[in-house]
Every structure is written in structure tokens, then in C-alpha cells.
Coordinates of C-alpha atoms in Angstrom, one line a residue:
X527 CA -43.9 0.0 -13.3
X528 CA -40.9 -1.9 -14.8
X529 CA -39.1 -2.3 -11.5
X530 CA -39.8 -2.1 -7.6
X531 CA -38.4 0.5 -5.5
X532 CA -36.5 0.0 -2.6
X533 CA -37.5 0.1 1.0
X534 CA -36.1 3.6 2.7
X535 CA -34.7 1.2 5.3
X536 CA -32.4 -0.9 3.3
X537 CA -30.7 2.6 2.1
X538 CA -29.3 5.0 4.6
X539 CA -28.5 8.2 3.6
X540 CA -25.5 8.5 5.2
X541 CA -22.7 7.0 7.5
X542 CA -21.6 7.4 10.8
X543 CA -19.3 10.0 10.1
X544 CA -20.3 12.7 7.6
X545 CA -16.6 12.6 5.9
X546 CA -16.8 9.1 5.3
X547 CA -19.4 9.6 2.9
X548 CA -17.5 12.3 0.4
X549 CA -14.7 12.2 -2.5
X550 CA -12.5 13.9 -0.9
X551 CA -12.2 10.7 1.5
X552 CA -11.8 8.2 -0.6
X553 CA -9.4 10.8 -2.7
X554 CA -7.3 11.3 0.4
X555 CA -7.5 7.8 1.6
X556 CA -6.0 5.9 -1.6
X557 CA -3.7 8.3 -2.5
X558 CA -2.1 8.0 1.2
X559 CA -2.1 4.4 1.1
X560 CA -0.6 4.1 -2.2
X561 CA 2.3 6.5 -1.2
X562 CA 2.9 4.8 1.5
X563 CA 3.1 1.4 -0.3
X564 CA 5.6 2.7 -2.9
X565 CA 8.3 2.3 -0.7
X566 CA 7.5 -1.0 0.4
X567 CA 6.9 -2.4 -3.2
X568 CA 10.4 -1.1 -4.4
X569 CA 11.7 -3.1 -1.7
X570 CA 9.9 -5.8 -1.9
X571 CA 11.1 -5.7 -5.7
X572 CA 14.7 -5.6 -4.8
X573 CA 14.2 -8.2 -2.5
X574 CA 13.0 -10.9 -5.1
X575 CA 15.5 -9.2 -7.9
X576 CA 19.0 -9.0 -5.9
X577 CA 18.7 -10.8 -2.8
X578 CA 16.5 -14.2 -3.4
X579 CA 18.6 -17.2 -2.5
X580 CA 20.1 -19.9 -5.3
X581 CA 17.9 -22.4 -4.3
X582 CA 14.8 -20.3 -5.2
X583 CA 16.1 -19.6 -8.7
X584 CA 13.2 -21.3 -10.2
X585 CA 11.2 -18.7 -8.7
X586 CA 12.8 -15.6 -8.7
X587 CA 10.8 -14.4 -11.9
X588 CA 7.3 -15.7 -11.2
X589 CA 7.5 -14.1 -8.2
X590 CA 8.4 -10.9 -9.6
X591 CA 5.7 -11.3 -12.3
X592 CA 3.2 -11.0 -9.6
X593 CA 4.8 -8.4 -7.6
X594 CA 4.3 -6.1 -10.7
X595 CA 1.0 -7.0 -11.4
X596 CA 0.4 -6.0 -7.7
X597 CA 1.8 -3.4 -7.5
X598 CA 0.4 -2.3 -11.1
X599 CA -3.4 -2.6 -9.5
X600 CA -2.0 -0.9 -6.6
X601 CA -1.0 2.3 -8.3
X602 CA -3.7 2.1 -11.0
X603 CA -7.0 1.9 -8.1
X604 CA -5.6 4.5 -5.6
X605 CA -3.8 6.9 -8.2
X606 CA -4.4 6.3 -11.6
X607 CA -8.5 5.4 -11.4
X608 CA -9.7 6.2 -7.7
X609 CA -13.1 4.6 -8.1
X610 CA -16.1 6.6 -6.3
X611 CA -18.6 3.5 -6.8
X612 CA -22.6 3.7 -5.6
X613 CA -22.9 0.3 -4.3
X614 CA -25.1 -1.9 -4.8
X615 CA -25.3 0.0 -8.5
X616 CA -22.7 -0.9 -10.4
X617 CA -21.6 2.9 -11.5
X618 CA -19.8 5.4 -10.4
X619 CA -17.0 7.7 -11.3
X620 CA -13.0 8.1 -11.4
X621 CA -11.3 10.4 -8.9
X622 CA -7.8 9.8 -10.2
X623 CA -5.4 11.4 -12.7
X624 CA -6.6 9.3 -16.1
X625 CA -10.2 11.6 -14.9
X626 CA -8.0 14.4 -15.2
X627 CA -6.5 13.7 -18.7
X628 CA -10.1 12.8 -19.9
X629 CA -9.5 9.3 -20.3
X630 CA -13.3 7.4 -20.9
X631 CA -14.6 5.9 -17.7
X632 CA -15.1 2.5 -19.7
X633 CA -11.5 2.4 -20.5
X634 CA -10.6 3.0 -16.8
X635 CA -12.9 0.4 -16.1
X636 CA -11.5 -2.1 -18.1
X637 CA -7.7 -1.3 -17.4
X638 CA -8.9 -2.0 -13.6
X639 CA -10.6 -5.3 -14.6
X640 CA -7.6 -6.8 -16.8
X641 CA -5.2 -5.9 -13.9
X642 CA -7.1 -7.9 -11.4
X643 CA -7.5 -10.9 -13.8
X644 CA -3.6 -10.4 -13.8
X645 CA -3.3 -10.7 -10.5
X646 CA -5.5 -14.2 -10.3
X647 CA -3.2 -15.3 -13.3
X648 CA 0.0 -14.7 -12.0
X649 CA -1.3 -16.0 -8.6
X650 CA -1.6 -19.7 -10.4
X651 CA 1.2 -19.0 -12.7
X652 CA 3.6 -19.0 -9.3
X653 CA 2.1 -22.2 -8.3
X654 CA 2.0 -23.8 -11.7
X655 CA 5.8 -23.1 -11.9
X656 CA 6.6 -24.2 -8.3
X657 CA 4.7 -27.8 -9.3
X658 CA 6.2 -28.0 -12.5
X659 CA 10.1 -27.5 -11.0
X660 CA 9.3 -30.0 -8.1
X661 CA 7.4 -32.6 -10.0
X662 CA 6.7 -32.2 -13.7
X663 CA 9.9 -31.7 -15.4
X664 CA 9.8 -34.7 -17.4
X665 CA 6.0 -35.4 -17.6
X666 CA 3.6 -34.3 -20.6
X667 CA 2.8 -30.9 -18.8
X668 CA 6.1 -29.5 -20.0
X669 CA 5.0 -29.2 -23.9
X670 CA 1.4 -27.9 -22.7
X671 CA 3.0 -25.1 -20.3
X672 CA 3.1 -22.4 -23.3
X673 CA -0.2 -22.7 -24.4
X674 CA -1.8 -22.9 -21.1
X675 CA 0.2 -19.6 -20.5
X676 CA -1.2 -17.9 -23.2
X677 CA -4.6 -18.7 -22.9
X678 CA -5.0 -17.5 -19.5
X679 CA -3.7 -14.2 -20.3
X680 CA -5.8 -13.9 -23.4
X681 CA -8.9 -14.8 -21.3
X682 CA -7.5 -12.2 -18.5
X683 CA -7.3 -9.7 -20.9
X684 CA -10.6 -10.6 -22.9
X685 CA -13.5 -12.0 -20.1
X686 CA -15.0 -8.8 -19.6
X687 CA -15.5 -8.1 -23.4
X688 CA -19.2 -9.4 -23.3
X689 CA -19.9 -6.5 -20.2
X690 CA -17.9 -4.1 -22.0
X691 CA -19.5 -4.0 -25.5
X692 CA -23.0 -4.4 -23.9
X693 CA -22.5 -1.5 -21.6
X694 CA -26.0 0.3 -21.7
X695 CA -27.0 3.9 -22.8
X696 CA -26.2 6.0 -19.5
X697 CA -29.5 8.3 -19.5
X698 CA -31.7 5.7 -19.7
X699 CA -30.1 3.0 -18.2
X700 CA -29.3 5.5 -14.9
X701 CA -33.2 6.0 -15.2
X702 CA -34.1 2.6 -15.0
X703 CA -31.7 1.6 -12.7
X704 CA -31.0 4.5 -9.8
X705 CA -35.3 5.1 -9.8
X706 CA -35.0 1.3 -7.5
X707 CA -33.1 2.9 -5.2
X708 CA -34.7 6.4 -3.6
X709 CA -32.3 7.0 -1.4
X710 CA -29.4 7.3 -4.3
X711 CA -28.2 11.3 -4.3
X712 CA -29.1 13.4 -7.2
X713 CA -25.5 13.3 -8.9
X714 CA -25.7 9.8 -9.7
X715 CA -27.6 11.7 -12.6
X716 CA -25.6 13.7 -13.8
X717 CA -22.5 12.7 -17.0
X718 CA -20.2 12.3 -14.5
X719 CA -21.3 8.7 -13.3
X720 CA -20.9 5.9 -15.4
X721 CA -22.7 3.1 -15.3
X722 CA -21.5 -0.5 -16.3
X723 CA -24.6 -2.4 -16.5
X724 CA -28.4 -2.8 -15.5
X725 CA -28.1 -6.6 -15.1
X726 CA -25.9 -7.0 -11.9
X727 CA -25.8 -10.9 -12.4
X728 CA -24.8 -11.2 -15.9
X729 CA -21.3 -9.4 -14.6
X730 CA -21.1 -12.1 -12.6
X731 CA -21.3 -14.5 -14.8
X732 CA -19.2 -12.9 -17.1
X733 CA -16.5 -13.1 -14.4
X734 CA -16.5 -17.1 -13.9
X735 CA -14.8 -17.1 -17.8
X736 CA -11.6 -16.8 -15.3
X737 CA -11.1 -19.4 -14.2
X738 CA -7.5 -18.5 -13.0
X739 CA -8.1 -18.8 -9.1
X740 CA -9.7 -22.1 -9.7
X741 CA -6.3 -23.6 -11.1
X742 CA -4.3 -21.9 -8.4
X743 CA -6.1 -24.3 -6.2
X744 CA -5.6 -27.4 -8.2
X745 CA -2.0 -26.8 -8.5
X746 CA -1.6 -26.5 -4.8
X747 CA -3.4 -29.6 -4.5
X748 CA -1.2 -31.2 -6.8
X749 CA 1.8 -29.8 -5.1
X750 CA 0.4 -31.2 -1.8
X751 CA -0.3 -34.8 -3.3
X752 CA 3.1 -35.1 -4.8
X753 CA 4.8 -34.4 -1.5
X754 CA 2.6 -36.9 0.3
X755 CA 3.5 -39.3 -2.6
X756 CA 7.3 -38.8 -2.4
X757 CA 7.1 -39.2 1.2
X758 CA 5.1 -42.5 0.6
X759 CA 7.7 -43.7 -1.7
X760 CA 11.2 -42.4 0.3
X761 CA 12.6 -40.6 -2.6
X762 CA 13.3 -37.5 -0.5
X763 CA 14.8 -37.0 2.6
X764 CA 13.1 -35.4 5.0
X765 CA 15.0 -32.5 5.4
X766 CA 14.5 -31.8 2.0
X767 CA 10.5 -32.7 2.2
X768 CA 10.5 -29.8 5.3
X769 CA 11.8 -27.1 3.1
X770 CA 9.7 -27.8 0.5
X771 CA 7.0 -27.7 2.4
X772 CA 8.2 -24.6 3.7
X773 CA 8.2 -22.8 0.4
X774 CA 4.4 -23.7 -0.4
X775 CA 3.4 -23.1 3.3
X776 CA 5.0 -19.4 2.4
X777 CA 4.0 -19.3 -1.1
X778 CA -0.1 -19.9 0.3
X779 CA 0.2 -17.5 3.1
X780 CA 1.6 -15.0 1.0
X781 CA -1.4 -15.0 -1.6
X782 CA -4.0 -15.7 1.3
X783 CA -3.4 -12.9 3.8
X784 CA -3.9 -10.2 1.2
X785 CA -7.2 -12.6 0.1
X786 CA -8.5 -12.1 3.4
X787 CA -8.1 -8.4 3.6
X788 CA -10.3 -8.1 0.3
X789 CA -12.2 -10.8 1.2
X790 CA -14.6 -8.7 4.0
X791 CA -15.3 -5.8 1.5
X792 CA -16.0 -8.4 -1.0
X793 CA -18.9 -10.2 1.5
X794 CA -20.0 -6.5 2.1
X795 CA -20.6 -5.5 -1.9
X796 CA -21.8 -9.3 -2.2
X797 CA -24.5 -8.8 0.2
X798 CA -25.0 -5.1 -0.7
X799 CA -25.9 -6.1 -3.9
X800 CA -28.4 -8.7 -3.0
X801 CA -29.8 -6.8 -0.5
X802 CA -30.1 -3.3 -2.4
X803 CA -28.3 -1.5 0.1
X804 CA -26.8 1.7 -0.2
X805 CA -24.3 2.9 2.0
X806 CA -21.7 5.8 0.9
X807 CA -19.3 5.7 4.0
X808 CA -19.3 2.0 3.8
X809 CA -18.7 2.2 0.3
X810 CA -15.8 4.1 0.8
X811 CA -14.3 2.0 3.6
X812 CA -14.5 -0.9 1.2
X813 CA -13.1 0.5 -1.3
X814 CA -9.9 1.7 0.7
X815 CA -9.7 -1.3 2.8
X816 CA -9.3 -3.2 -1.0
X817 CA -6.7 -0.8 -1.6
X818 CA -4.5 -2.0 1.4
X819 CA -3.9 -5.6 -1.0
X820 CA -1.0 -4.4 -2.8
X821 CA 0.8 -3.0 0.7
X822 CA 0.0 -6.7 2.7
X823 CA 1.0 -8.9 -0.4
X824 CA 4.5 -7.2 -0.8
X825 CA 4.6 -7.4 3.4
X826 CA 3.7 -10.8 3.5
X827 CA 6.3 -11.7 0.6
X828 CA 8.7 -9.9 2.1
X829 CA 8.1 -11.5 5.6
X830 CA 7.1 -14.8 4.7
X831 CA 9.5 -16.5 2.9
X832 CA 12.0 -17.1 5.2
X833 CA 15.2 -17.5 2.7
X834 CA 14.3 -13.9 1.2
X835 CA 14.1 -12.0 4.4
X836 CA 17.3 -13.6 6.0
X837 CA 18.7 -12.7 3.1
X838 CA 17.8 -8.9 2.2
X839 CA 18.5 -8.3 6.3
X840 CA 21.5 -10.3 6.7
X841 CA 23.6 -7.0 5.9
X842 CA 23.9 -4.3 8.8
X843 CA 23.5 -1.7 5.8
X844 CA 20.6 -3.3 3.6
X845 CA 18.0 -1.4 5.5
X846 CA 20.1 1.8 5.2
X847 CA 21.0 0.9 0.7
X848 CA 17.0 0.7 0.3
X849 CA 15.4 3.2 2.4
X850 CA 15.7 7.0 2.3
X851 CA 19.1 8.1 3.5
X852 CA 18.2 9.4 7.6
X853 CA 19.9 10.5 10.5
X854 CA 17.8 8.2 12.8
X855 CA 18.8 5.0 10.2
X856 CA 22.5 6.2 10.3
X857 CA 23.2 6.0 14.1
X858 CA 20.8 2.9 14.3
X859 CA 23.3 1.3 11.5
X860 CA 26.0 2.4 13.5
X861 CA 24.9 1.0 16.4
X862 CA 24.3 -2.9 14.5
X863 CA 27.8 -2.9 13.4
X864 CA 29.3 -2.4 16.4
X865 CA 26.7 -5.0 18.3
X866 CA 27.5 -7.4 15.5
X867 CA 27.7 -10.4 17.6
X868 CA 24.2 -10.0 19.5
X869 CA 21.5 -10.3 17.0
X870 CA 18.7 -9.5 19.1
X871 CA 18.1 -6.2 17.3
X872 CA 18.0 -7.9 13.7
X873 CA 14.8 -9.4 14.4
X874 CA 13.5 -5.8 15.3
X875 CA 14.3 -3.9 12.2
X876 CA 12.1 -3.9 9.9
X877 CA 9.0 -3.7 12.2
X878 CA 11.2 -0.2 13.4
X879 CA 11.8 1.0 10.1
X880 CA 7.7 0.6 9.0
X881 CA 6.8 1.9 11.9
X882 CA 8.5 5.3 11.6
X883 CA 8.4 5.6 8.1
X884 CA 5.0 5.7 8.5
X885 CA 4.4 7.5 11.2
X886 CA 6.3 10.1 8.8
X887 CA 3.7 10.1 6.4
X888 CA 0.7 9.5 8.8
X889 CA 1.3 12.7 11.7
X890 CA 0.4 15.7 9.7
X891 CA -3.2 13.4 8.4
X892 CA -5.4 15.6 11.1
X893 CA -3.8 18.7 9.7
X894 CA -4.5 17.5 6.3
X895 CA -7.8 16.4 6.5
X896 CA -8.5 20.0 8.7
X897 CA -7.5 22.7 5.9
X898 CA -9.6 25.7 6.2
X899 CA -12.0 27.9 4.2
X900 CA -9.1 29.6 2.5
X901 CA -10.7 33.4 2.6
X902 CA -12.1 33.4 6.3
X903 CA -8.4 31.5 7.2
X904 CA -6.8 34.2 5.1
X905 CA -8.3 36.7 7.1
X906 CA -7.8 35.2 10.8
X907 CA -4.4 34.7 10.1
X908 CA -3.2 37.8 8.5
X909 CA -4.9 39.4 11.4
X910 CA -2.2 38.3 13.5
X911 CA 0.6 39.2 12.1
X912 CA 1.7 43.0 13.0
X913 CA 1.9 44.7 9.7
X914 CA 1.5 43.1 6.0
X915 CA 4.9 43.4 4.1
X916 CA 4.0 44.9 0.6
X917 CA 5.6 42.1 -1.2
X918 CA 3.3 40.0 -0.1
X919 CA 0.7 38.2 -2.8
X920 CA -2.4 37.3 -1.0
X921 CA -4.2 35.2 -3.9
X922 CA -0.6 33.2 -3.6
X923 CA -0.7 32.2 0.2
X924 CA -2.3 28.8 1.2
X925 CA -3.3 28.2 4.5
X926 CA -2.8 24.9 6.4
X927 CA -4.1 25.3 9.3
X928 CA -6.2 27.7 11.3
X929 CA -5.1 26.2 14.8
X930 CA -1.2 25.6 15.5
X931 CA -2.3 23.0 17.8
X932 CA -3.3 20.6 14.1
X933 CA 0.0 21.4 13.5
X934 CA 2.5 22.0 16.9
X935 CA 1.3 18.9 18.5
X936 CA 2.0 16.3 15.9
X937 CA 5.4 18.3 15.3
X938 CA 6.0 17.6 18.7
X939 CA 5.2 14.2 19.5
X940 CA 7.3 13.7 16.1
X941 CA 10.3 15.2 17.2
X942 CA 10.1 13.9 20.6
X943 CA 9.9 10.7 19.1
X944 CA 12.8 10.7 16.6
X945 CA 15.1 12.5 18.5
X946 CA 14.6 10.3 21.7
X947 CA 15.5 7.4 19.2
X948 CA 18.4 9.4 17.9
X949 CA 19.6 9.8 21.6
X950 CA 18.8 6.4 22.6
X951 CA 21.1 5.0 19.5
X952 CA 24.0 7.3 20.5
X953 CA 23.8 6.3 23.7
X954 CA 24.1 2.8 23.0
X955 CA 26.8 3.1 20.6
X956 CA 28.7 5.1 23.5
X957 CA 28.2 2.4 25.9
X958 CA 30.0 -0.8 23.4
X959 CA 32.9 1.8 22.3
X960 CA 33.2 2.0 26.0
X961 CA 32.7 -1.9 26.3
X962 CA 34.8 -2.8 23.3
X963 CA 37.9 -0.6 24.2
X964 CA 40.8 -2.3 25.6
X965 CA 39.3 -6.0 24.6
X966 CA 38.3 -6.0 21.1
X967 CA 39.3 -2.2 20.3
X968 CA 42.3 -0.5 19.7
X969 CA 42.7 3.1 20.7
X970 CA 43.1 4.5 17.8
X971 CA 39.9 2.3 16.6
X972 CA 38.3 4.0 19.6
X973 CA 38.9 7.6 18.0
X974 CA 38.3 6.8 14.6
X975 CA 34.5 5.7 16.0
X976 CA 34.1 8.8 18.4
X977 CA 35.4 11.5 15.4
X978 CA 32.8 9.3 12.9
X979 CA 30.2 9.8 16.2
X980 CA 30.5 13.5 16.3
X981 CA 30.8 13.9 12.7
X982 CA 27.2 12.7 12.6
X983 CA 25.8 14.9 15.2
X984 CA 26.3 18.0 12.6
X985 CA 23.4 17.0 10.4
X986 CA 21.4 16.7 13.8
X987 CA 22.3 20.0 14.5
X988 CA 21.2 21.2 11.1
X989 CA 18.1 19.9 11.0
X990 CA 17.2 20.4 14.5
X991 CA 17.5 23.9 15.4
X992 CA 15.6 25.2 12.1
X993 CA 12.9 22.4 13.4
X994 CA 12.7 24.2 16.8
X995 CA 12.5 27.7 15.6
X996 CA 9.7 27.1 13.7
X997 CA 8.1 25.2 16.5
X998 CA 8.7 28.4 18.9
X999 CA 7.6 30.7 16.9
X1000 CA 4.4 29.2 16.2
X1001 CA 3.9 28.7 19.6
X1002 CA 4.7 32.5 20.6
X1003 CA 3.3 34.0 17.4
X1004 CA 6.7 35.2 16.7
X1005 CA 7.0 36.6 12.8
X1006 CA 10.6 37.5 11.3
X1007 CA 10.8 36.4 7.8
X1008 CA 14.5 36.8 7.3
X1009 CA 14.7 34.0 10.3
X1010 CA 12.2 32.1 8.1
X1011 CA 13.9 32.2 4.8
X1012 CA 17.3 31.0 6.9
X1013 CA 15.3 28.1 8.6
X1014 CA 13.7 27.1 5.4

């Protein structure tokens, strides 16, 4: 024998939950979390492009360098790619939409690995240019700033060259390497799965050429020691000292918290690997808790740096200019301007507006995640309804959900939700119209706020009632398709 197998009890078949374990998972997973960072990294973008503050000029663009990169990784692992990976193999195989154009797996590979090198690049890139602003403007470093820019992004696009051109042939390799592991399923046979290499090591070594993170450090360090110098020497004041050390305690934060996030599925593959452990459902769950990194970094940018979120949320209409255009953000915006002189809701606002933006996306998940057999649904359903028009198209119909509880229940707690905020804003607005009248409000101020008040309670209406037909009428089993073709 050329190799020793596995103990069975280092590799489980399976994880706690059945699901966890399959494609569609993982599929479902990244695809969710990526849609729901879109959002967040457009704002986040819009932040650093329209609304950073003069004295973090210097910054703006570095800044924005790395949002794209993020967000580039983001998009490209949870849409583009998807990686289905057998851990602690290095193969596995793409789930995403360059799978579906028949792009090569070694490409998709590679396009993953430049953008993470990106990412580590860009990382010391924003600290580079924050040391070189504060302290370096007339030193030597100035005339090597170009080169050292350049090389790292040649080695980030060129370290994994060795692993790429020594990438092994897939039928023997997969025999050689998956025959360690008994417990591996039978696909990781089949032309599907690609595998990267037999030698698990030399990829790591292969990965030190980057030495990106590594000068990250240094030039925080640097940073550090230069601020401890000038404090030495009383060439700053300290105000001055306190903001800067402001903008590197915000600039660390904001490239550690998403390094902590990655950092536990990291451990987990490192010790995976050593260990020969295999672990689908785990495997999975590391992969989509790595996909959250592009979601925290623009959150923690976004929150962080005090300056920039003062800034983007210092307008009563911000929140309303960047998000989708909704009735629940309209009578909450409403309600800001007229409590413009008690800012206790400002600090609220963007926790709010995450919160139900996500809840948005998150409450049909169960119903998602629950689709039916389509034929034995097909069936069940039809069965209900009291005759079968003849226009109907049976291949055509697609059927959500077998139960209306998947379906009725998170409608519910939805609209119960939004529509108790909606009355809770128009409530409060009613009650500073009423405060404001007769000593900061005209009459004819008054009116012009109550006709704009009821003027907004139209799209309620419009929304509402077609909302609670549907709901009724899945409730009662109640089938008129004209009243559904209105509704809709």
C-alpha cells in the first residue's frame, strides 16, 4: 500500500442534521447571504464615495479599494463559484453560475484565490497609505511606494501559479487520494469533483509567497510607534494624537472583526486537515459562516469609523435616498423630521432598518427550504380546489407549499410586524403635530402635515387589503381567480 487509510472514527458520515450535509444547503445558504449583503455593500460604497469627511480625504480611495475587493469575493464565493469542498481533501466542485456556463473548475479556483490575495493586499495597502499620510511624506518610502504597490499585486495575482500548473491528473490522483479516506461518498469519483492537489502541505507553502498580511502588521506597528514618538517629542497636540488614534483604532477593528468570523472555520479546516476528518455538514457551515466576511467588513466599516457614520446619518432622509423606497421608511422619515431636536431615535436607525430589511428576506426561509415533491403537491392541491378551469396548464404550475401554515404564519407575523410599526410611527407623528401646534406650528403648517399624513395612508391601503385577501383566502380555502388577478 502507498498510503494508510483512515480510521472510520475520524470520518462521520454525516451531520447532525441530514440537510446540512447536501448542495442544495450550501446553494441556498450563500446565495441568501450574498443577497442580503448587496444592499449593505452598495451602502457601504456610497458611504466611503459621497459621504466620507474632508479630513479623511487621504483615505477615501484606499478604503474603497478594499470595499471592492470585498465585496468582489463576496459575490464571486456565494454566487459566482459556490464551493461544495470535501474537507480535509482539497477537492470539490462549483455550485454557482460560472458551473453553469461551463467555466473550468481550475479557473474558478484560481479567480477565488487571486480575490482573497486581494483582499490581504488591499488590507495593508489601507494601512500603508494611512502611515505614509501621517508620517512618511517626506521620507525615502515615498519613491519606493509604486514599486511596492506593484509587486504585491503581481505576487497576489501570481503565488498560486506553482499549485495551479502542478494540479494532478483527476482519475488517478482522486484514486490515490479519496482511497485514505473510506468514509468519502461515491461522487467524489465521479468528473464533477475537482481535485487541486495530492500534497495538502505544499498549498501551504505555496501560500506563505504572500506575504501581504505580514506587512499589514508592520505598518500598524509603525503607525503605533510613530504616534508614541510624536507624543514623546510634543509635536502634536493631544487632541489631534486622540483622533488619530481613533482612525487606526477603527481602521484595526474594521479588518479584525471580519478576521475573527473566518478565523473559526479556518481552525476547523486547519485541524480537519491534520486530523483526516471528514465532516459534510461541518463543511458546509464553514463554508457559509466564511461567506458572512464580506457582510461584517462593510458593517463594521460602516459602523466603525465614527466620522463616516455621523456623516451618512446626519440627514433625516439618507436612510430613505439609499434604501428601497417603503411605506414603513416614509412615516418613520416623517416622524425624524418633525422630532428633529431629540436625537434619541438617530442612534436607533440603522440597527431598525437591518433588522427589517432582513427579516424581509429571511421569513419565507422555512417555506423555501420546505418546497414539495412537485407531482404528489400537484395532486393534493388541485384536489382542493372545486373544479379545474380549462385554461389551466398543469406542467406550468409550481407549488410552494403543501401546508399554508409554511406560508400564513410567517405572512402574519410579517404583517403584524410592519404594520404595528406603521401605526406606531403615525401615531407618533400625530402626537408632535399635536405638541408642535400653537408653539412652533402655524395652522396652516398643521394642515399642510395632516393632508401630507393622509396622503400617505393610500399606499397603505393599496398594499394592505390585496395582502389580507390573499391571507383569508388561504386560510378559508377560498378560490376566485378574477379576485386573484385584481389582488396580484
Amino acid at each position: 500500500m502507498l498510503f494508510e487509510r483512515t480510521p472510520p472514527e475520524l470520518c462521520t458520515t454525516g451531520s447532525f442534521a441530514a440537510f446540512l450535509d447536501t448542495p442544495q444547503f450550501l446553494s441556498s445558504t450563500l446565495h441568501i447571504i450574498t443577497l442580503t449583503g448587496l444592499p449593505i455593500h452598495v451602502f457601504g460604497a456610497m458611504c466611503i464615495v459621497f459621504r466620507t469627511p474632508p479630513q479623511m480625504a487621504n483615505m477615501k480611495w484606499v478604503m474603497l479599494n478594499l470595499h471592492i475587493w470585498s465585496v468582489a469575493l463576496d459575490v464571486t464565493f456565494g454566487f459566482l463559484v459556490v464551493p461544495f469542498t470535501y474537507e480535509p481533501v482539497l477537492a470539490g466542485y462549483p455550485l454557482g453560475v460560472l458551473a453553469e456556463f461551463g467555466v473550468d473548475m481550475k479557473y474558478q479556483y484560481y479567480l477565488c484565490v487571486v480575490l482573497v490575495a486581494g483582499v490581504l493586499v488591499s488590507v495593508a495597502v489601507l494601512f500603508e497609505t494611512r502611515f505614509f499620510v501621517l508620517y512618511a511624506r517626506d521620507s525615502f518610502w515615498r519613491h519606493l511606494r509604486c514599486p511596492w504597490l506593484i509587486i504585491n499585486y503581481l505576487i497576489a495575482f501570481t503565488f498560486m501559479l506553482p499549485t495551479y500548473f502542478m494540479i494532478p491528473e483527476q482519475v488517478s490522483g482522486k484514486r490515490y487520494q479519496f482511497g485514505r479516506y473510506p468514509c468519502m461518498p461515491d461522487e467524489v469519483y465521479d468528473e464533477k469533483v475537482f481535485l487541486l492537489s495530492t500534497w495538502s502541505s505544499a498549498v501551504g507553502y505555496n501560500s506563505n509567497l504572500n506575504t501581504a498580511g505580514e506587512q499589514a502588521l508592520v505598518f500598524m506597528i509603525l503607525i503605533y510607534w510613530n504616534m508614541r514618538k510624536s507624543m514623546s517629542r510634543i509635536k502634536l497636540s493631544k487632541k489631534t494624537l486622540e483622533m488619530q488614534r481613533s482612525v487606526l483604532r477603527a481602521l484595526i477593528l474594521q479588518v479584525t472583526i471580519p478576521l475573527v468570523i473566518v478565523l473559526g472555520p479556518l481552525i476547523y479546516n486547519t485541524l480537519a486537515t491534520l486530523n483526516s476528518y471528514y465532516n459534510q455538514g461541518a463543511n458546509n457551515l464553514s463554508v457559509s459562516v466564511m461567506a458572512t466576511h464580506g457582510i461584517v467588513s462593510s458593517l463594521a466599516m460602516i459602523y466603525l469609523h465614527k466620522s463616516v457614520r455621523q456623516s451618512a446619518f446626519a440627514q433625516p432622509t439618507v436612510s430613505v435616498s439609499v434604501a428601497s423606497v417603503s411605506i414603513i421608511q416614509i412615516f418613520e422619515n416623517r416622524l425624524l423630521v418633525l422630532q428633529h431636536e431629540d436625537p434619541w431615535w438617530r442612534r436607533f436607525r440603522v440597527p431598525w432598518f437591518l433588522f427589517n430589511y432582513l427579516v424581509a428576506l429571511l421569513i419565507f426561509l422555512p417555506s423555501y427550504l420546505l418546497i414539495p415533491d412537485q407531482s404528489e403537491a400537484k395532486s393534493d392541491i388541485l384536489g382542493m380546489l372545486p373544479r379545474t378551469p380549462d385554461y389551466l396548464d398543469i406542467d406550468r404550475i409550481f407549488v410552494v407549499s403543501a401546508g399554508h401554515q409554511y406560508l400564513l404564519w410567517p405572512g402574519f407575523l410579517g404583517f403584524c410586524l410592519y404594520t404595528g410599526q406603521i401605526g406606531t410611527c403615525a401615531c407618533l407623528i400625530e402626537k408632535c403635530l399635536s405638541e408642535n401646534y400653537g408653539r412652533k406650528m402655524s395652522l396652516n403648517t398643521l394642515k399642510l402635515h395632516r393632508k401630507f399624513q393622509k396622503a400617505l395612508v393610500i399606499p397603505l391601503i393599496i398594499v394592505c387589503l390585496p395582502v389580507l385577501y390573499l391571507g383569508f383566502s388561504g386560510l378559508f380555502r377560498f378560490h376566485y381567480q378574477f379576485l386573484n388577478n385584481i389582488s396580484i
